[in-house]
Short mmCIF file of C-alpha atoms in Angstrom, two decimals:
data_model
loop_
_atom_site.label_atom_id
_atom_site.label_comp_id
_atom_site.label_asym_id
_atom_site.label_seq_id
_atom_site.Cartn_x
_atom_site.Cartn_y
_atom_site.Cartn_z
CA UNK A 1 -47.95 39.79 65.75
CA UNK A 2 -51.74 39.82 66.33
CA UNK A 3 -51.17 41.06 69.87
CA UNK A 4 -48.91 43.81 68.56
CA UNK A 5 -51.60 44.83 66.09
CA UNK A 6 -54.20 45.00 68.89
CA UNK A 7 -51.86 47.03 71.07
CA UNK A 8 -51.17 49.37 68.17
CA UNK A 9 -54.92 49.73 67.48
CA UNK A 10 -55.58 50.40 71.17
CA UNK A 11 -52.81 52.99 71.12
CA UNK A 12 -54.38 54.73 68.12
CA UNK A 13 -57.83 54.76 69.85
CA UNK A 14 -56.29 56.10 73.05
CA UNK A 15 -54.43 58.80 71.14
CA UNK A 16 -57.64 59.81 69.36
CA UNK A 17 -59.54 60.05 72.65
CA UNK A 18 -56.68 61.98 74.25
CA UNK A 19 -56.60 64.38 71.30
CA UNK A 20 -60.33 65.02 71.49
CA UNK A 21 -60.07 65.63 75.25
CA UNK A 22 -57.38 68.26 74.68
CA UNK A 23 -59.52 69.90 72.00
CA UNK A 24 -62.43 70.05 74.52
CA UNK A 25 -60.14 71.73 77.08
CA UNK A 26 -58.95 74.28 74.55
CA UNK A 27 -62.51 75.00 73.48
CA UNK A 28 -63.57 75.38 77.20
CA UNK A 29 -60.85 77.88 77.89
CA UNK A 30 -61.58 79.76 74.71
CA UNK A 31 -65.30 79.60 75.32
CA UNK A 32 -66.32 77.94 72.09
CA UNK A 33 -70.02 77.40 72.10
CA UNK A 34 -71.48 73.96 71.74
CA UNK A 35 -72.66 74.35 68.21
CA UNK A 36 -69.27 75.55 67.16
CA UNK A 37 -67.68 72.72 69.03
CA UNK A 38 -69.86 70.29 67.08
CA UNK A 39 -68.81 71.93 63.83
CA UNK A 40 -65.20 71.63 64.80
CA UNK A 41 -65.59 68.05 65.91
CA UNK A 42 -67.35 67.29 62.61
CA UNK A 43 -64.38 68.79 60.80
CA UNK A 44 -62.00 66.62 62.80
CA UNK A 45 -64.08 63.62 61.96
CA UNK A 46 -64.06 64.47 58.29
CA UNK A 47 -60.26 64.85 58.35
CA UNK A 48 -59.84 61.54 60.08
CA UNK A 49 -62.26 59.78 57.75
CA UNK A 50 -60.67 61.34 54.68
CA UNK A 51 -57.22 60.29 55.88
CA UNK A 52 -58.35 56.81 56.61
CA UNK A 53 -60.13 56.54 53.26
CA UNK A 54 -57.00 57.72 51.50
CA UNK A 55 -54.91 55.26 53.38
CA UNK A 56 -57.34 52.48 52.56
CA UNK A 57 -57.31 53.49 48.92
CA UNK A 58 -53.55 53.56 48.79
CA UNK A 59 -53.31 50.19 50.44
CA UNK A 60 -55.83 48.71 48.09
CA UNK A 61 -53.89 50.21 45.18
CA UNK A 62 -50.74 48.72 46.59
CA UNK A 63 -52.49 45.39 46.77
CA UNK A 64 -53.53 45.60 43.16
CA UNK A 65 -50.01 46.60 42.08
CA UNK A 66 -48.62 43.75 44.10
CA UNK A 67 -50.92 41.34 42.35
CA UNK A 68 -49.86 42.77 38.97
CA UNK A 69 -46.21 42.46 39.90
CA UNK A 70 -46.75 38.86 40.92
CA UNK A 71 -48.35 38.12 37.58
CA UNK A 72 -45.52 39.89 35.71
CA UNK A 73 -42.82 38.00 37.59
CA UNK A 74 -44.62 34.79 36.97
CA UNK A 75 -44.73 35.51 33.25
CA UNK A 76 -41.04 36.44 33.18
CA UNK A 77 -40.16 33.38 35.19
CA UNK A 78 -42.01 31.22 32.72
CA UNK A 79 -40.18 32.83 29.81
CA UNK A 80 -36.79 32.60 31.50
CA UNK A 81 -37.29 28.99 32.46
CA UNK A 82 -38.22 28.24 28.87
CA UNK A 83 -35.19 30.12 27.48
CA UNK A 84 -32.87 28.57 30.00
CA UNK A 85 -34.36 25.14 29.45
CA UNK A 86 -35.36 24.92 33.15
CA UNK A 87 -38.36 23.33 34.77
CA UNK A 88 -41.23 25.69 35.68
CA UNK A 89 -40.59 27.57 38.94
CA UNK A 90 -42.66 26.60 41.98
CA UNK A 91 -43.07 29.42 44.55
CA UNK A 92 -42.95 28.67 48.23
CA UNK A 93 -44.31 31.96 49.74
CA UNK A 94 -47.89 32.10 51.16
CA UNK A 95 -48.61 35.85 51.11
CA UNK A 96 -48.71 38.06 48.03
CA UNK A 97 -46.01 40.37 49.33
CA UNK A 98 -43.61 37.50 50.01
CA UNK A 99 -44.58 35.86 46.77
CA UNK A 100 -43.78 39.02 44.85
CA UNK A 101 -40.43 39.31 46.52
CA UNK A 102 -39.61 35.66 45.92
CA UNK A 103 -40.63 35.81 42.29
CA UNK A 104 -38.77 39.07 41.75
CA UNK A 105 -35.56 37.71 43.20
CA UNK A 106 -35.85 34.52 41.14
CA UNK A 107 -36.40 36.55 37.98
CA UNK A 108 -33.33 38.63 38.75
CA UNK A 109 -31.27 35.47 39.33
CA UNK A 110 -32.46 33.89 36.10
CA UNK A 111 -31.82 37.09 34.15
CA UNK A 112 -28.28 37.12 35.50
CA UNK A 113 -27.84 33.50 34.52
CA UNK A 114 -29.25 34.20 31.07
CA UNK A 115 -26.92 37.13 30.57
CA UNK A 116 -24.01 35.07 31.77
CA UNK A 117 -24.82 32.29 29.33
CA UNK A 118 -25.22 34.75 26.48
CA UNK A 119 -21.90 36.44 27.23
CA UNK A 120 -20.10 33.12 27.58
CA UNK A 121 -21.71 31.80 24.42
CA UNK A 122 -20.77 34.93 22.47
CA UNK A 123 -17.15 34.65 23.62
CA UNK A 124 -16.97 30.93 22.81
CA UNK A 125 -18.61 31.42 19.43
CA UNK A 126 -16.12 34.15 18.57
CA UNK A 127 -13.20 31.89 19.42
CA UNK A 128 -14.80 28.99 17.57
CA UNK A 129 -15.38 31.18 14.51
CA UNK A 130 -11.72 32.23 14.45
CA UNK A 131 -10.50 28.65 14.79
CA UNK A 132 -12.93 27.33 12.21
CA UNK A 133 -11.92 30.11 9.81
CA UNK A 134 -8.28 29.04 10.13
CA UNK A 135 -9.27 25.41 9.71
CA UNK A 136 -11.83 26.18 7.00
CA UNK A 137 -14.44 24.25 8.99
CA UNK A 138 -18.10 24.95 9.81
CA UNK A 139 -18.37 26.58 13.25
CA UNK A 140 -20.70 25.35 15.97
CA UNK A 141 -24.17 26.72 15.28
CA UNK A 142 -26.35 28.45 17.85
CA UNK A 143 -29.07 30.77 16.48
CA UNK A 144 -28.45 34.45 17.07
CA UNK A 145 -30.22 35.72 20.20
CA UNK A 146 -30.99 32.25 21.46
CA UNK A 147 -30.09 31.54 25.06
CA UNK A 148 -27.89 28.43 24.96
CA UNK A 149 -28.67 25.56 27.20
CA UNK A 150 -26.10 24.17 29.55
CA UNK A 151 -25.72 21.17 27.23
CA UNK A 152 -25.18 23.43 24.23
CA UNK A 153 -22.57 25.40 26.12
CA UNK A 154 -20.81 22.19 27.04
CA UNK A 155 -20.92 20.96 23.43
CA UNK A 156 -19.62 24.32 22.25
CA UNK A 157 -16.74 24.14 24.72
CA UNK A 158 -15.88 20.62 23.52
CA UNK A 159 -16.09 21.72 19.90
CA UNK A 160 -13.83 24.65 20.67
CA UNK A 161 -11.37 22.42 22.50
CA UNK A 162 -11.24 19.91 19.63
CA UNK A 163 -10.81 22.72 17.11
CA UNK A 164 -7.96 24.18 19.15
CA UNK A 165 -6.25 20.75 19.31
CA UNK A 166 -6.79 20.23 15.59
CA UNK A 167 -5.35 23.66 14.83
CA UNK A 168 -2.35 22.93 16.99
CA UNK A 169 -1.82 19.64 15.20
CA UNK A 170 -2.29 21.16 11.76
CA UNK A 171 -0.06 24.09 12.65
CA UNK A 172 2.68 21.70 13.69
CA UNK A 173 2.18 19.79 10.43
CA UNK A 174 2.22 23.04 8.46
CA UNK A 175 5.38 24.30 10.15
CA UNK A 176 7.11 20.98 9.57
CA UNK A 177 6.07 20.86 5.93
CA UNK A 178 7.00 24.49 5.40
CA UNK A 179 10.44 23.88 6.87
CA UNK A 180 11.01 20.85 4.65
CA UNK A 181 9.57 22.62 1.59
CA UNK A 182 11.75 25.67 2.21
CA UNK A 183 14.82 23.45 2.54
CA UNK A 184 13.91 21.48 -0.59
CA UNK A 185 13.40 24.70 -2.56
CA UNK A 186 16.81 25.87 -1.42
CA UNK A 187 18.37 22.50 -2.28
CA UNK A 188 16.97 22.44 -5.81
CA UNK A 189 17.21 26.22 -6.30
CA UNK A 190 13.44 26.54 -6.77
CA UNK A 191 11.81 29.97 -6.49
CA UNK A 192 8.13 30.02 -5.39
CA UNK A 193 6.17 30.97 -8.49
CA UNK A 194 2.55 30.22 -7.63
CA UNK A 195 0.28 32.05 -5.20
CA UNK A 196 -0.07 28.95 -3.08
CA UNK A 197 3.71 28.44 -2.83
CA UNK A 198 4.20 32.08 -1.88
CA UNK A 199 1.45 31.90 0.76
CA UNK A 200 2.91 28.70 2.17
CA UNK A 201 6.55 29.79 2.28
CA UNK A 202 6.81 33.56 2.24
CA UNK A 203 3.77 34.70 4.26
CA UNK A 204 3.35 34.66 8.03
CA UNK A 205 2.11 31.44 9.50
CA UNK A 206 -1.06 33.00 10.94
CA UNK A 207 -2.14 34.12 7.45
CA UNK A 208 -2.18 30.60 6.04
CA UNK A 209 -5.48 28.73 6.22
CA UNK A 210 -4.91 25.35 7.83
CA UNK A 211 -7.62 23.54 5.90
CA UNK A 212 -7.51 19.86 5.00
CA UNK A 213 -7.16 20.83 1.35
CA UNK A 214 -4.26 23.18 2.03
CA UNK A 215 -2.46 20.60 4.18
CA UNK A 216 -2.93 17.98 1.45
CA UNK A 217 -1.71 20.47 -1.16
CA UNK A 218 1.35 21.14 0.99
CA UNK A 219 2.00 17.42 1.25
CA UNK A 220 1.64 17.10 -2.52
CA UNK A 221 4.00 20.06 -3.05
CA UNK A 222 6.50 18.48 -0.67
CA UNK A 223 6.22 15.18 -2.55
CA UNK A 224 6.74 16.90 -5.90
CA UNK A 225 9.76 18.80 -4.65
CA UNK A 226 11.16 15.64 -3.07
CA UNK A 227 10.72 13.77 -6.36
CA UNK A 228 12.41 16.61 -8.21
CA UNK A 229 15.25 16.50 -5.70
CA UNK A 230 15.60 12.76 -6.17
CA UNK A 231 15.67 13.28 -9.94
CA UNK A 232 18.34 15.94 -9.57
CA UNK A 233 20.34 13.68 -7.23
CA UNK A 234 20.03 10.79 -9.69
CA UNK A 235 21.08 13.12 -12.48
CA UNK A 236 24.01 14.28 -10.35
CA UNK A 237 25.11 10.71 -9.68
CA UNK A 238 24.86 9.93 -13.40
CA UNK A 239 26.88 13.05 -14.22
CA UNK A 240 29.51 12.12 -11.62
CA UNK A 241 29.79 8.56 -12.98
CA UNK A 242 30.07 9.81 -16.56
CA UNK A 243 32.63 12.41 -15.53
CA UNK A 244 34.59 9.80 -13.57
CA UNK A 245 34.48 7.44 -16.53
CA UNK A 246 35.70 10.18 -18.85
CA UNK A 247 38.46 11.10 -16.40
CA UNK A 248 39.57 7.49 -16.52
CA UNK A 249 39.22 7.28 -20.30
CA UNK A 250 41.03 10.54 -20.89
CA UNK A 251 43.60 9.72 -18.17
CA UNK A 252 43.05 13.03 -16.38
CA UNK A 253 45.57 13.42 -13.51
CA UNK A 254 44.15 13.09 -10.00
CA UNK A 255 45.15 16.63 -9.07
CA UNK A 256 42.95 17.91 -11.91
CA UNK A 257 39.93 15.80 -11.01
CA UNK A 258 37.95 18.44 -9.11
CA UNK A 259 34.28 17.54 -8.67
CA UNK A 260 31.97 20.49 -7.85
CA UNK A 261 29.98 19.82 -4.65
CA UNK A 262 29.07 23.29 -3.32
CA UNK A 263 25.79 25.08 -3.98
CA UNK A 264 22.28 23.85 -4.63
CA UNK A 265 21.64 20.64 -6.52
CA UNK A 266 20.62 22.64 -9.57
CA UNK A 267 23.76 24.75 -9.41
CA UNK A 268 26.01 21.71 -8.88
CA UNK A 269 24.33 19.84 -11.74
CA UNK A 270 24.76 22.85 -14.02
CA UNK A 271 28.49 22.96 -13.25
CA UNK A 272 28.78 19.17 -13.63
CA UNK A 273 26.92 19.29 -16.96
CA UNK A 274 29.33 21.93 -18.21
CA UNK A 275 32.27 19.82 -17.03
CA UNK A 276 30.77 16.75 -18.75
CA UNK A 277 30.29 18.63 -22.01
CA UNK A 278 33.89 19.82 -21.91
CA UNK A 279 35.09 16.27 -21.23
CA UNK A 280 32.88 14.92 -24.02
CA UNK A 281 34.42 17.43 -26.40
CA UNK A 282 37.84 16.29 -25.23
CA UNK A 283 36.74 12.69 -25.61
CA UNK A 284 35.46 13.34 -29.13
CA UNK A 285 38.79 14.91 -29.98
CA UNK A 286 40.59 12.05 -28.25
CA UNK A 287 38.45 9.45 -30.02
CA UNK A 288 39.29 11.17 -33.28
CA UNK A 289 42.96 10.82 -32.47
CA UNK A 290 42.55 7.21 -31.31
CA UNK A 291 40.49 6.23 -34.36
CA UNK A 292 43.06 7.91 -36.61
CA UNK A 293 45.82 5.94 -34.89
CA UNK A 294 43.88 2.68 -35.20
CA UNK A 295 43.29 3.38 -38.88
CA UNK A 296 47.03 3.78 -39.33
CA UNK A 297 47.54 0.44 -37.60
CA UNK A 298 44.84 -1.13 -39.76
CA UNK A 299 46.53 0.10 -42.92
CA UNK A 300 49.83 -1.29 -41.63
CA UNK A 301 48.32 -4.73 -40.97
CA UNK A 302 46.33 -4.66 -44.22
CA UNK A 303 49.53 -4.01 -46.07
CA UNK A 304 51.24 -6.81 -44.18
CA UNK A 305 48.35 -9.09 -45.15
CA UNK A 306 48.48 -7.82 -48.76
CA UNK A 307 44.96 -6.32 -48.76
CA UNK A 308 43.84 -4.68 -51.97
CA UNK A 309 42.23 -1.22 -51.92
CA UNK A 310 38.86 -2.78 -52.56
CA UNK A 311 39.28 -5.08 -49.58
CA UNK A 312 40.27 -2.17 -47.37
CA UNK A 313 37.18 -0.24 -48.40
CA UNK A 314 34.98 -3.14 -47.39
CA UNK A 315 35.43 -1.95 -43.79
CA UNK A 316 32.35 0.37 -43.63
CA UNK A 317 33.71 2.70 -40.93
CA UNK A 318 37.01 3.46 -42.63
CA UNK A 319 35.95 6.90 -43.85
CA UNK A 320 33.37 7.68 -41.15
CA UNK A 321 34.10 11.14 -39.73
CA UNK A 322 31.51 10.85 -36.94
CA UNK A 323 33.91 9.85 -34.17
CA UNK A 324 31.65 8.09 -31.68
CA UNK A 325 32.25 5.27 -29.23
CA UNK A 326 30.50 2.90 -31.64
CA UNK A 327 32.92 3.87 -34.41
CA UNK A 328 35.83 3.41 -32.00
CA UNK A 329 34.46 0.03 -30.96
CA UNK A 330 34.17 -1.15 -34.56
CA UNK A 331 37.74 -0.02 -35.27
CA UNK A 332 38.96 -1.85 -32.15
CA UNK A 333 37.19 -5.03 -33.24
CA UNK A 334 38.57 -4.77 -36.78
CA UNK A 335 42.08 -4.20 -35.42
CA UNK A 336 41.81 -7.20 -33.08
CA UNK A 337 40.52 -9.37 -35.93
CA UNK A 338 43.21 -8.44 -38.44
CA UNK A 339 45.92 -8.62 -35.78
CA UNK A 340 44.83 -12.13 -34.79
CA UNK A 341 44.69 -13.16 -38.43
CA UNK A 342 48.14 -11.78 -39.08
CA UNK A 343 49.64 -13.44 -36.00
CA UNK A 344 48.17 -16.80 -37.01
CA UNK A 345 49.80 -16.60 -40.45
CA UNK A 346 52.72 -14.39 -39.64
CA UNK A 347 55.34 -16.87 -40.82
CA UNK A 348 53.64 -17.20 -44.18
CA UNK A 349 53.28 -13.46 -44.63
CA UNK A 350 56.91 -12.96 -43.65
CA UNK A 351 57.96 -15.51 -46.27
CA UNK A 352 55.83 -13.82 -48.91
CA UNK A 353 57.24 -10.45 -47.96
CA UNK A 354 60.78 -11.81 -48.24
CA UNK A 355 59.93 -13.47 -51.54
CA UNK A 356 58.52 -10.24 -52.90
CA UNK A 357 61.57 -8.30 -51.79
CA UNK A 358 63.92 -10.87 -53.29
CA UNK A 359 61.90 -11.02 -56.46
CA UNK A 360 62.12 -7.26 -56.94
CA UNK A 361 65.88 -7.45 -56.41
CA UNK A 362 66.07 -10.37 -58.84
CA UNK A 363 64.23 -8.35 -61.50
CA UNK A 364 66.61 -5.49 -61.00
CA UNK A 365 69.57 -7.83 -61.51
CA UNK A 366 67.93 -9.25 -64.63
CA UNK A 367 67.40 -5.73 -65.91
CA UNK A 368 71.07 -4.99 -65.34
CA UNK A 369 72.03 -8.27 -67.04
CA UNK A 370 70.23 -7.13 -70.21
CA UNK A 371 72.09 -3.81 -70.24
CA UNK A 372 74.93 -4.01 -72.86
CA UNK A 373 76.82 -1.26 -71.10
CA UNK A 374 77.34 -3.34 -67.97
CA UNK A 375 80.65 -4.74 -69.28
CA UNK A 376 82.11 -1.27 -69.36
CA UNK A 377 81.82 -1.19 -65.62
CA UNK A 378 84.86 -2.25 -63.73
CA UNK A 379 85.75 -2.57 -60.09
CA UNK A 380 84.11 -5.91 -59.23
CA UNK A 381 80.51 -4.83 -59.85
CA UNK A 382 79.88 -7.77 -62.19
CA UNK A 383 81.28 -10.17 -59.62
CA UNK A 384 78.97 -8.78 -56.92
CA UNK A 385 75.97 -8.96 -59.23
CA UNK A 386 76.82 -12.54 -60.14
CA UNK A 387 77.13 -13.45 -56.46
CA UNK A 388 73.82 -11.79 -55.57
CA UNK A 389 72.21 -13.43 -58.56
CA UNK A 390 73.36 -16.80 -57.42
CA UNK A 391 72.10 -16.27 -53.87
CA UNK A 392 68.71 -15.09 -55.11
CA UNK A 393 68.49 -18.05 -57.43
CA UNK A 394 68.69 -20.26 -54.35
CA UNK A 395 66.40 -18.20 -52.11
CA UNK A 396 63.54 -17.41 -54.45
CA UNK A 397 62.20 -20.91 -55.08
CA UNK A 398 62.28 -21.92 -51.41
CA UNK A 399 58.67 -21.21 -50.44
CA UNK A 400 57.58 -23.14 -47.38
CA UNK A 401 53.91 -24.01 -46.92
CA UNK A 402 53.39 -25.50 -43.42
CA UNK A 403 49.64 -26.42 -43.79
CA UNK A 404 50.28 -29.24 -46.21
CA UNK A 405 54.10 -29.43 -45.85
CA UNK A 406 54.66 -28.83 -49.58
CA UNK A 407 58.13 -27.47 -50.31
CA UNK A 408 59.06 -26.16 -53.73
CA UNK A 409 62.80 -25.89 -54.28
CA UNK A 410 63.53 -25.08 -57.88
CA UNK A 411 67.17 -23.89 -57.60
CA UNK A 412 68.30 -21.47 -60.20
CA UNK A 413 71.92 -21.52 -61.39
CA UNK A 414 73.41 -18.85 -63.50
CA UNK A 415 77.02 -18.52 -64.63
CA UNK A 416 79.00 -15.40 -64.22
CA UNK A 417 78.73 -14.80 -67.89
CA UNK A 418 76.26 -12.43 -69.38
CA UNK A 419 72.95 -13.48 -70.79
CA UNK A 420 71.84 -12.20 -74.12
CA UNK A 421 68.23 -12.84 -73.32
CA UNK A 422 66.48 -9.51 -73.74
CA UNK A 423 64.54 -8.13 -70.81
CA UNK A 424 61.40 -8.01 -72.85
CA UNK A 425 61.41 -11.81 -73.17
CA UNK A 426 61.45 -12.43 -69.46
CA UNK A 427 58.19 -14.13 -68.43
CA UNK A 428 56.09 -11.88 -66.31
CA UNK A 429 55.18 -13.12 -62.87
CA UNK A 430 51.85 -12.71 -61.11
CA UNK A 431 51.23 -9.36 -59.51
CA UNK A 432 52.25 -9.77 -55.89
CA UNK A 433 49.64 -7.28 -54.81
CA UNK A 434 47.00 -9.72 -55.99
CA UNK A 435 47.81 -12.70 -53.82
CA UNK A 436 45.49 -15.64 -53.20
CA UNK A 437 42.63 -15.39 -50.72
CA UNK A 438 44.65 -16.92 -47.91
CA UNK A 439 47.07 -14.01 -48.02
CA UNK A 440 44.50 -11.28 -48.43
CA UNK A 441 41.58 -11.39 -46.00
CA UNK A 442 40.21 -13.51 -43.15
CA UNK A 443 37.13 -15.44 -44.05
CA UNK A 444 34.16 -13.90 -42.22
CA UNK A 445 32.17 -17.09 -42.53
CA UNK A 446 34.78 -19.35 -41.01
CA UNK A 447 36.60 -19.47 -37.75
CA UNK A 448 39.81 -17.49 -37.68
CA UNK A 449 41.61 -20.50 -36.23
CA UNK A 450 40.66 -22.67 -39.20
CA UNK A 451 43.35 -22.54 -41.91
CA UNK A 452 42.39 -22.49 -45.55
CA UNK A 453 43.36 -25.20 -48.01
CA UNK A 454 46.69 -24.42 -49.74
CA UNK A 455 45.49 -24.91 -53.31
CA UNK A 456 45.70 -21.21 -54.21
CA UNK A 457 49.15 -20.93 -52.73
CA UNK A 458 50.21 -23.94 -54.82
CA UNK A 459 49.07 -22.03 -57.88
CA UNK A 460 51.45 -19.26 -56.97
CA UNK A 461 54.27 -21.73 -56.49
CA UNK A 462 53.40 -23.45 -59.77
CA UNK A 463 53.35 -20.20 -61.67
CA UNK A 464 56.79 -19.31 -60.42
CA UNK A 465 58.06 -22.82 -61.17
CA UNK A 466 56.68 -22.47 -64.67
CA UNK A 467 58.42 -19.15 -64.93
CA UNK A 468 61.69 -20.68 -63.70
CA UNK A 469 61.60 -23.49 -66.24
CA UNK A 470 60.70 -21.11 -69.04
CA UNK A 471 63.36 -18.64 -68.00
CA UNK A 472 66.08 -21.33 -67.76
CA UNK A 473 65.02 -22.88 -71.05
CA UNK A 474 65.19 -19.60 -72.92
CA UNK A 475 68.47 -18.69 -71.27
CA UNK A 476 70.07 -22.02 -72.30
CA UNK A 477 68.65 -21.76 -75.78
CA UNK A 478 70.06 -18.31 -76.20
CA UNK A 479 73.48 -18.56 -74.62
CA UNK A 480 74.01 -22.14 -73.68
CA UNK A 481 75.40 -21.05 -70.35
CA UNK A 482 72.38 -21.42 -67.96
CA UNK A 483 71.58 -24.71 -66.25
CA UNK A 484 68.06 -25.99 -66.43
CA UNK A 485 65.77 -25.19 -63.54
CA UNK A 486 64.39 -28.16 -61.68
CA UNK A 487 61.31 -28.43 -59.49
CA UNK A 488 61.40 -30.87 -56.59
CA UNK A 489 58.26 -31.97 -54.73
CA UNK A 490 58.96 -33.78 -51.53
#
């Protein structure tokens, strides 16, 4: 290049000499005098010097500007390297012009990289902000206007990736919970009544914040609804069992046993509750009928066992009008107890009942015997009365007591003739409605299988024997026609 510069300089010098030679030729032809030629040559010189001075000035100015540009690029490079977290730039050019170009190009490259980082960071921060808003989390922080480093960009990308995965996971959890919650609400006929329930079930999924708190609240809501469903299912099972039990108790035909199973749990339970209430009303009515029937049976057995009114009233539930299962149970137990007692002593009670019946008939015959108008009756009536009287005289004293094998057989004999003994002198017998304890009520303090001692029954037998002797004695004393009554003890 030095040779080229010398050639170019030689060419400029040659052109200048050639130009001056042509000017001399023109001046010779024109006839320009020497002094004028000198003036003109001085003018040419001045033009050349002025042009060269201007050129030198411009080049020097260019040099100064180049130096300023180099300094500016160096400052910018230093700033960019600091912002971009890069090591200071080391130039490789040797001349100012090359250095300026190198620095300028490096600055442009770093500015492009800075802008790229800023744009990428802004886009990533926007996405991270949206995700963190949905997740109610703190977004990745980079100060506004700060050029992110490559490490910060990488951390931001990882943070964004983790947030996206977490949102996807939470969204899946939310959708699953919402589906189950919606189904549970439909099953138990629950209408969303709180703002949270409405946001979780009725709103669009992208409007629900997928925060940890909201997910936990959804899980709690699901748990509460599940517990309520379990309670309703348990209630339904209880209702079904109670209804089935009442069907069995009330003997409802199978074709009428229709259990409601369609609709939500709440709706089914409502129908089952109504069915149960209807059956309970039927049961109460049925229990009333059953208790009334048992009371009739109790009265029948009490009468068979010769209970007094006071003894009957000792049963505390006799007049209870609150027909419950407990009342029914107590009536059942009382019926079983009196039935067992009666069956254990049935033979004795039958004998007493026969004795009472015969005794009433005997009294009627005695009443007729004291009627003076009886002889006016013809047609065999007196013969029949005498025959019946004789049979009763044999039957009445035969009272068998199996516990101690005591048999009282005081036979009564009466002739066909009339007795003048007035009815008012007949010895009164004990009231048969007031029988001894053995014939009246089971002992609550003793076992039903244990049989009482027969002393009280002997008193009854003795009283009748006493009556028989007294009756026979007075009859013989009055008419002389009755045989004496004897009492035999085996």
